[in-house]
Coordinates of N, CA, C and O in Angstrom, one line a residue:
X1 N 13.9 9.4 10.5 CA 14.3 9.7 11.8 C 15.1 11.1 11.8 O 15.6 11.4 10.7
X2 N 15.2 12.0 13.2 CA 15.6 13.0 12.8 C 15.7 13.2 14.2 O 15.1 12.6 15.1
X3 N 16.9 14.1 14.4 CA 17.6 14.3 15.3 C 18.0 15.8 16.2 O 19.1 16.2 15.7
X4 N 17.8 16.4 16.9 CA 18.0 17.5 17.5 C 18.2 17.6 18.6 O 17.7 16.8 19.5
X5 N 19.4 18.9 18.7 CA 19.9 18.8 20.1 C 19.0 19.7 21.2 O 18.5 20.8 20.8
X6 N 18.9 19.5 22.1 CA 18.1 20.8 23.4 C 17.8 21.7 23.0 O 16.6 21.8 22.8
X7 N 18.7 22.8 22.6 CA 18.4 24.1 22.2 C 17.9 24.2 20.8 O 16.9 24.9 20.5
X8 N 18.4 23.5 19.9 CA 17.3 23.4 18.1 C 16.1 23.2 18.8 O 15.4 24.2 18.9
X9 N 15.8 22.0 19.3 CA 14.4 21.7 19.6 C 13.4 22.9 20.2 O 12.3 23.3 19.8
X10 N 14.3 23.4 21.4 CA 13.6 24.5 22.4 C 13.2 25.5 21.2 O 12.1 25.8 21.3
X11 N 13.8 25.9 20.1 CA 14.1 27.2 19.4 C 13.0 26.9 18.1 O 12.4 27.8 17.5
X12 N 12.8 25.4 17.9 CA 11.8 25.1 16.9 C 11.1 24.2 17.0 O 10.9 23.2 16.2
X13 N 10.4 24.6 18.3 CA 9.3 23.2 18.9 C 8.4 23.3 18.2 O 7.9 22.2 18.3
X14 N 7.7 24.0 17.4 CA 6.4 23.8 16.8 C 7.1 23.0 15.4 O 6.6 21.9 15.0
X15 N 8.0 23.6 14.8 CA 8.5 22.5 13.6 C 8.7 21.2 13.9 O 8.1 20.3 13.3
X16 N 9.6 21.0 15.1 CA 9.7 19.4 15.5 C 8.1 18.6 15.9 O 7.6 17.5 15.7
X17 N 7.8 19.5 16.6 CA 6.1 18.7 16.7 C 5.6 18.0 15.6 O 5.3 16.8 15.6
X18 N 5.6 18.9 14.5 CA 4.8 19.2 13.5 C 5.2 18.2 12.4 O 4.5 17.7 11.6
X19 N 6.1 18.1 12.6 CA 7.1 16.9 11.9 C 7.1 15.5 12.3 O 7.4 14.5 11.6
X20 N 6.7 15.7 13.6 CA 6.6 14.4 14.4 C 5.2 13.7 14.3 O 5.1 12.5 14.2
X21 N 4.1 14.8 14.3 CA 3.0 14.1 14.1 C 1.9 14.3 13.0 O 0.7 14.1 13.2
X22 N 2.7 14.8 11.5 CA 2.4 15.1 11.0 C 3.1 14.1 9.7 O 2.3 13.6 8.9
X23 N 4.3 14.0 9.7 CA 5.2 13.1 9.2 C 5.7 12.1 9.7 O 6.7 11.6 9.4
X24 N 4.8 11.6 10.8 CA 5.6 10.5 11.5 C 6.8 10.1 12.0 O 7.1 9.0 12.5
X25 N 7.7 11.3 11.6 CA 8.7 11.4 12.0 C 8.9 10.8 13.8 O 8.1 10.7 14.8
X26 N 10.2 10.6 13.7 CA 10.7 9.7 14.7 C 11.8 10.5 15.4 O 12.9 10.2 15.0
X27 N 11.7 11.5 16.4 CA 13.0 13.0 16.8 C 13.9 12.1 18.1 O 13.4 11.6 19.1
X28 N 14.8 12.0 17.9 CA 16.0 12.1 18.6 C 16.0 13.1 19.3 O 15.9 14.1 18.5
X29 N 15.9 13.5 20.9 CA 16.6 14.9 20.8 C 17.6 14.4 22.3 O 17.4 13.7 23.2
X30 N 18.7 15.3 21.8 CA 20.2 14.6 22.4 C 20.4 16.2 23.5 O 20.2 17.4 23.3
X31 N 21.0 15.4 24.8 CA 21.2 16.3 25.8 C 22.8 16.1 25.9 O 23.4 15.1 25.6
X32 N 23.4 17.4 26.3 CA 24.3 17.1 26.6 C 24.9 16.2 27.7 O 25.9 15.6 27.7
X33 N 24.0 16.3 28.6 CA 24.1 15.5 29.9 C 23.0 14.3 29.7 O 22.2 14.5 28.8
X34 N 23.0 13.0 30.3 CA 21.7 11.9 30.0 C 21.9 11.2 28.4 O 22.7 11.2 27.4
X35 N 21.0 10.6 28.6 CA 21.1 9.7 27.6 C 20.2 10.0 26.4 O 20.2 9.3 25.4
X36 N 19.2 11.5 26.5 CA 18.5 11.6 25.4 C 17.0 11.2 25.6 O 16.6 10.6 26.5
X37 N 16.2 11.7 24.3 CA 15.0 11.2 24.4 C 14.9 11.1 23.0 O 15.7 11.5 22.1
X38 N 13.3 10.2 22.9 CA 12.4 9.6 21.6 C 11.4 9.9 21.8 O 10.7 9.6 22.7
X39 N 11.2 10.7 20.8 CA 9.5 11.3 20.7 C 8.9 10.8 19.0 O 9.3 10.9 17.9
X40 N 7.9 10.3 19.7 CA 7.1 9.8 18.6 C 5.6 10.2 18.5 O 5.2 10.5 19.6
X41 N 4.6 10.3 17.5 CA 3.9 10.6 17.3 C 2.2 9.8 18.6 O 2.4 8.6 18.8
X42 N 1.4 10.1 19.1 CA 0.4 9.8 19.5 C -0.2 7.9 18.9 O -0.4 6.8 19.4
X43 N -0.1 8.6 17.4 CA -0.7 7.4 16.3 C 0.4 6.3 16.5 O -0.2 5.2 16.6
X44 N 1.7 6.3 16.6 CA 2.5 5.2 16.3 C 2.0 4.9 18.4 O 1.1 4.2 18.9
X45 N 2.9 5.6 18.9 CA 2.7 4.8 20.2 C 1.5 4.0 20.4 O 1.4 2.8 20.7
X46 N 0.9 4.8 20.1 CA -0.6 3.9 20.2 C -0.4 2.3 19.0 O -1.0 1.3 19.2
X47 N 0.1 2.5 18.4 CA 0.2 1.2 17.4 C 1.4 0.6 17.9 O 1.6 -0.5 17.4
X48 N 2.0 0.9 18.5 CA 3.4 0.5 19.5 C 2.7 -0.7 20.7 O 2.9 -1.9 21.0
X49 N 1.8 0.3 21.1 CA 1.0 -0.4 22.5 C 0.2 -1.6 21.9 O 0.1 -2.8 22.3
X50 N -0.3 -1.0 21.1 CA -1.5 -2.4 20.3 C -0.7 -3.7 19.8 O -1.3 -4.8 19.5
X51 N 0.6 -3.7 19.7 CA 1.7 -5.0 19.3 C 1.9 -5.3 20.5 O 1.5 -6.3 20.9
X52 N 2.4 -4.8 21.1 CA 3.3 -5.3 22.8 C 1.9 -6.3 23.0 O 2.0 -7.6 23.2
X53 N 0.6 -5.4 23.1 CA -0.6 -6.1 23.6 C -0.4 -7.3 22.9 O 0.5 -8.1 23.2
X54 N -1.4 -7.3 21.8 CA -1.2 -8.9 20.7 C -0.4 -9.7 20.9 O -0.7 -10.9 20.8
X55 N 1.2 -9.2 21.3 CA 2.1 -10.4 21.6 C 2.3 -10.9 22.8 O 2.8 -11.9 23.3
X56 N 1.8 -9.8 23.2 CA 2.1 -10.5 25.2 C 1.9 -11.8 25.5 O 2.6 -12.2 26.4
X57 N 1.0 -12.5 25.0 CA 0.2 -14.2 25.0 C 1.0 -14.8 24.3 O 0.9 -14.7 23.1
X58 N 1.9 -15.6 24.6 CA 2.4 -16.4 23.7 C 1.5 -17.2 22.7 O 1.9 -17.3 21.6
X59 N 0.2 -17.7 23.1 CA -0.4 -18.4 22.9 C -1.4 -17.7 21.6 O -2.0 -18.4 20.8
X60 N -1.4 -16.2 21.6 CA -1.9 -15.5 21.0 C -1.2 -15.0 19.6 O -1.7 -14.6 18.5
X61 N 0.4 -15.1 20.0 CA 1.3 -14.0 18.8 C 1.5 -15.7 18.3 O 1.3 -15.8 17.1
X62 N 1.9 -16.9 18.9 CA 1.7 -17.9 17.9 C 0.4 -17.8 16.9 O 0.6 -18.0 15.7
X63 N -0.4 -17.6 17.4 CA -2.0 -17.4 16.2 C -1.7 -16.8 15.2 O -1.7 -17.2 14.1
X64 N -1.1 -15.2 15.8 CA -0.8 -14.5 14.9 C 0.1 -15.0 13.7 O 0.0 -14.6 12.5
X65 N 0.8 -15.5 14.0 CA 2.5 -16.0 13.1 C 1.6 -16.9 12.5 O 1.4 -16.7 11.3
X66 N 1.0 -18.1 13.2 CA 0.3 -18.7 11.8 C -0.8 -18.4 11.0 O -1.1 -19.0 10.0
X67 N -1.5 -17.3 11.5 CA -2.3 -16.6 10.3 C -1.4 -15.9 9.5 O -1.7 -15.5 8.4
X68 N -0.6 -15.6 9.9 CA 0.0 -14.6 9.0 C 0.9 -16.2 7.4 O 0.6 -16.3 6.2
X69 N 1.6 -16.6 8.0 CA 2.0 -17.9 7.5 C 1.1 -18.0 6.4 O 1.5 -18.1 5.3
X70 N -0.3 -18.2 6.9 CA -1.2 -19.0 5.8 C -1.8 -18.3 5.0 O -2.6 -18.6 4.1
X71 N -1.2 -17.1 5.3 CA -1.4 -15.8 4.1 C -0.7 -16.1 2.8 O -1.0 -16.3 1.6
X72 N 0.2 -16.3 3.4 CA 1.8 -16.0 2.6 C 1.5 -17.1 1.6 O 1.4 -16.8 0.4
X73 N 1.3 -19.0 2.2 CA 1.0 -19.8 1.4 C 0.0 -19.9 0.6 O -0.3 -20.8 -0.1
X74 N -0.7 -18.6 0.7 CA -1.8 -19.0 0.1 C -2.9 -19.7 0.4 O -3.6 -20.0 -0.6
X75 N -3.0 -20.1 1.7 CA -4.3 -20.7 2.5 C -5.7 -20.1 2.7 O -6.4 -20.4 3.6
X76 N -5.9 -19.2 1.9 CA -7.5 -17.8 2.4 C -8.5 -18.4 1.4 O -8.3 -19.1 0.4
X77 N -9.6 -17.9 2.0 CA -11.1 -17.9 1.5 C -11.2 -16.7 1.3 O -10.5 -15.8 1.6
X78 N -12.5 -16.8 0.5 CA -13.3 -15.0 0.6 C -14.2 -15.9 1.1 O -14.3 -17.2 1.0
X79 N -15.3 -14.6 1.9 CA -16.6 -14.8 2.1 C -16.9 -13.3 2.1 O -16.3 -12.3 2.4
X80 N -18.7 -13.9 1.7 CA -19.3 -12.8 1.7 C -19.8 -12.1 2.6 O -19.7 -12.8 3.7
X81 N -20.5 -10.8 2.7 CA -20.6 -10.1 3.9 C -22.4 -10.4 4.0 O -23.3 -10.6 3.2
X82 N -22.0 -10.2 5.4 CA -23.9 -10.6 6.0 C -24.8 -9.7 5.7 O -24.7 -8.9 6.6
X83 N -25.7 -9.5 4.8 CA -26.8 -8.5 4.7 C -27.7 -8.3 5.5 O -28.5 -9.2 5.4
X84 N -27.9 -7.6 6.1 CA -29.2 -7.1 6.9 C -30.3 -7.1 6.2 O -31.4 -6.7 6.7

């Protein structure tokens, strides 16, 4: 995570970009007035959005927790893939 105030940012927006979606970096950038902003990369929001989705269902993010569970215990198969 990394952090900059209005004017750093204004002064080296292509660095902070570049950093943001390049390094995944996670920018603070702090106003003197307000509460600030969070800039994050395209790739994560998007992977941000795709969890909120998956969990939104209770009924759904339970699946999830117990597949994940039966990872852990060691509950998996392989199988093989379908040949055309």
């Amino acid at each position: 995570m990394i952090a900059a105030n209005y004017t750093e940012f204004r002064t080296n927006l292509k660095k902070y970009l570049d950093d943001v979606e390049q390094n995944q970096e996670t920018l603070i950038i702090k106003r003197g007035s307000g509460n600030g902003t969070v800039m994050i990369s395209l790739d994560e929001y998007n992977s941000l959005m795709e969890t909120v989705h998956l969990l939104s269902s209770k009924k759904n993010a339970d699946r999830l927790f117990e597949s994940i569970q039966q990872i852990k215990d060691g509950k998996v198969f392989k199988r093989g893939l379908i040949e055309d």
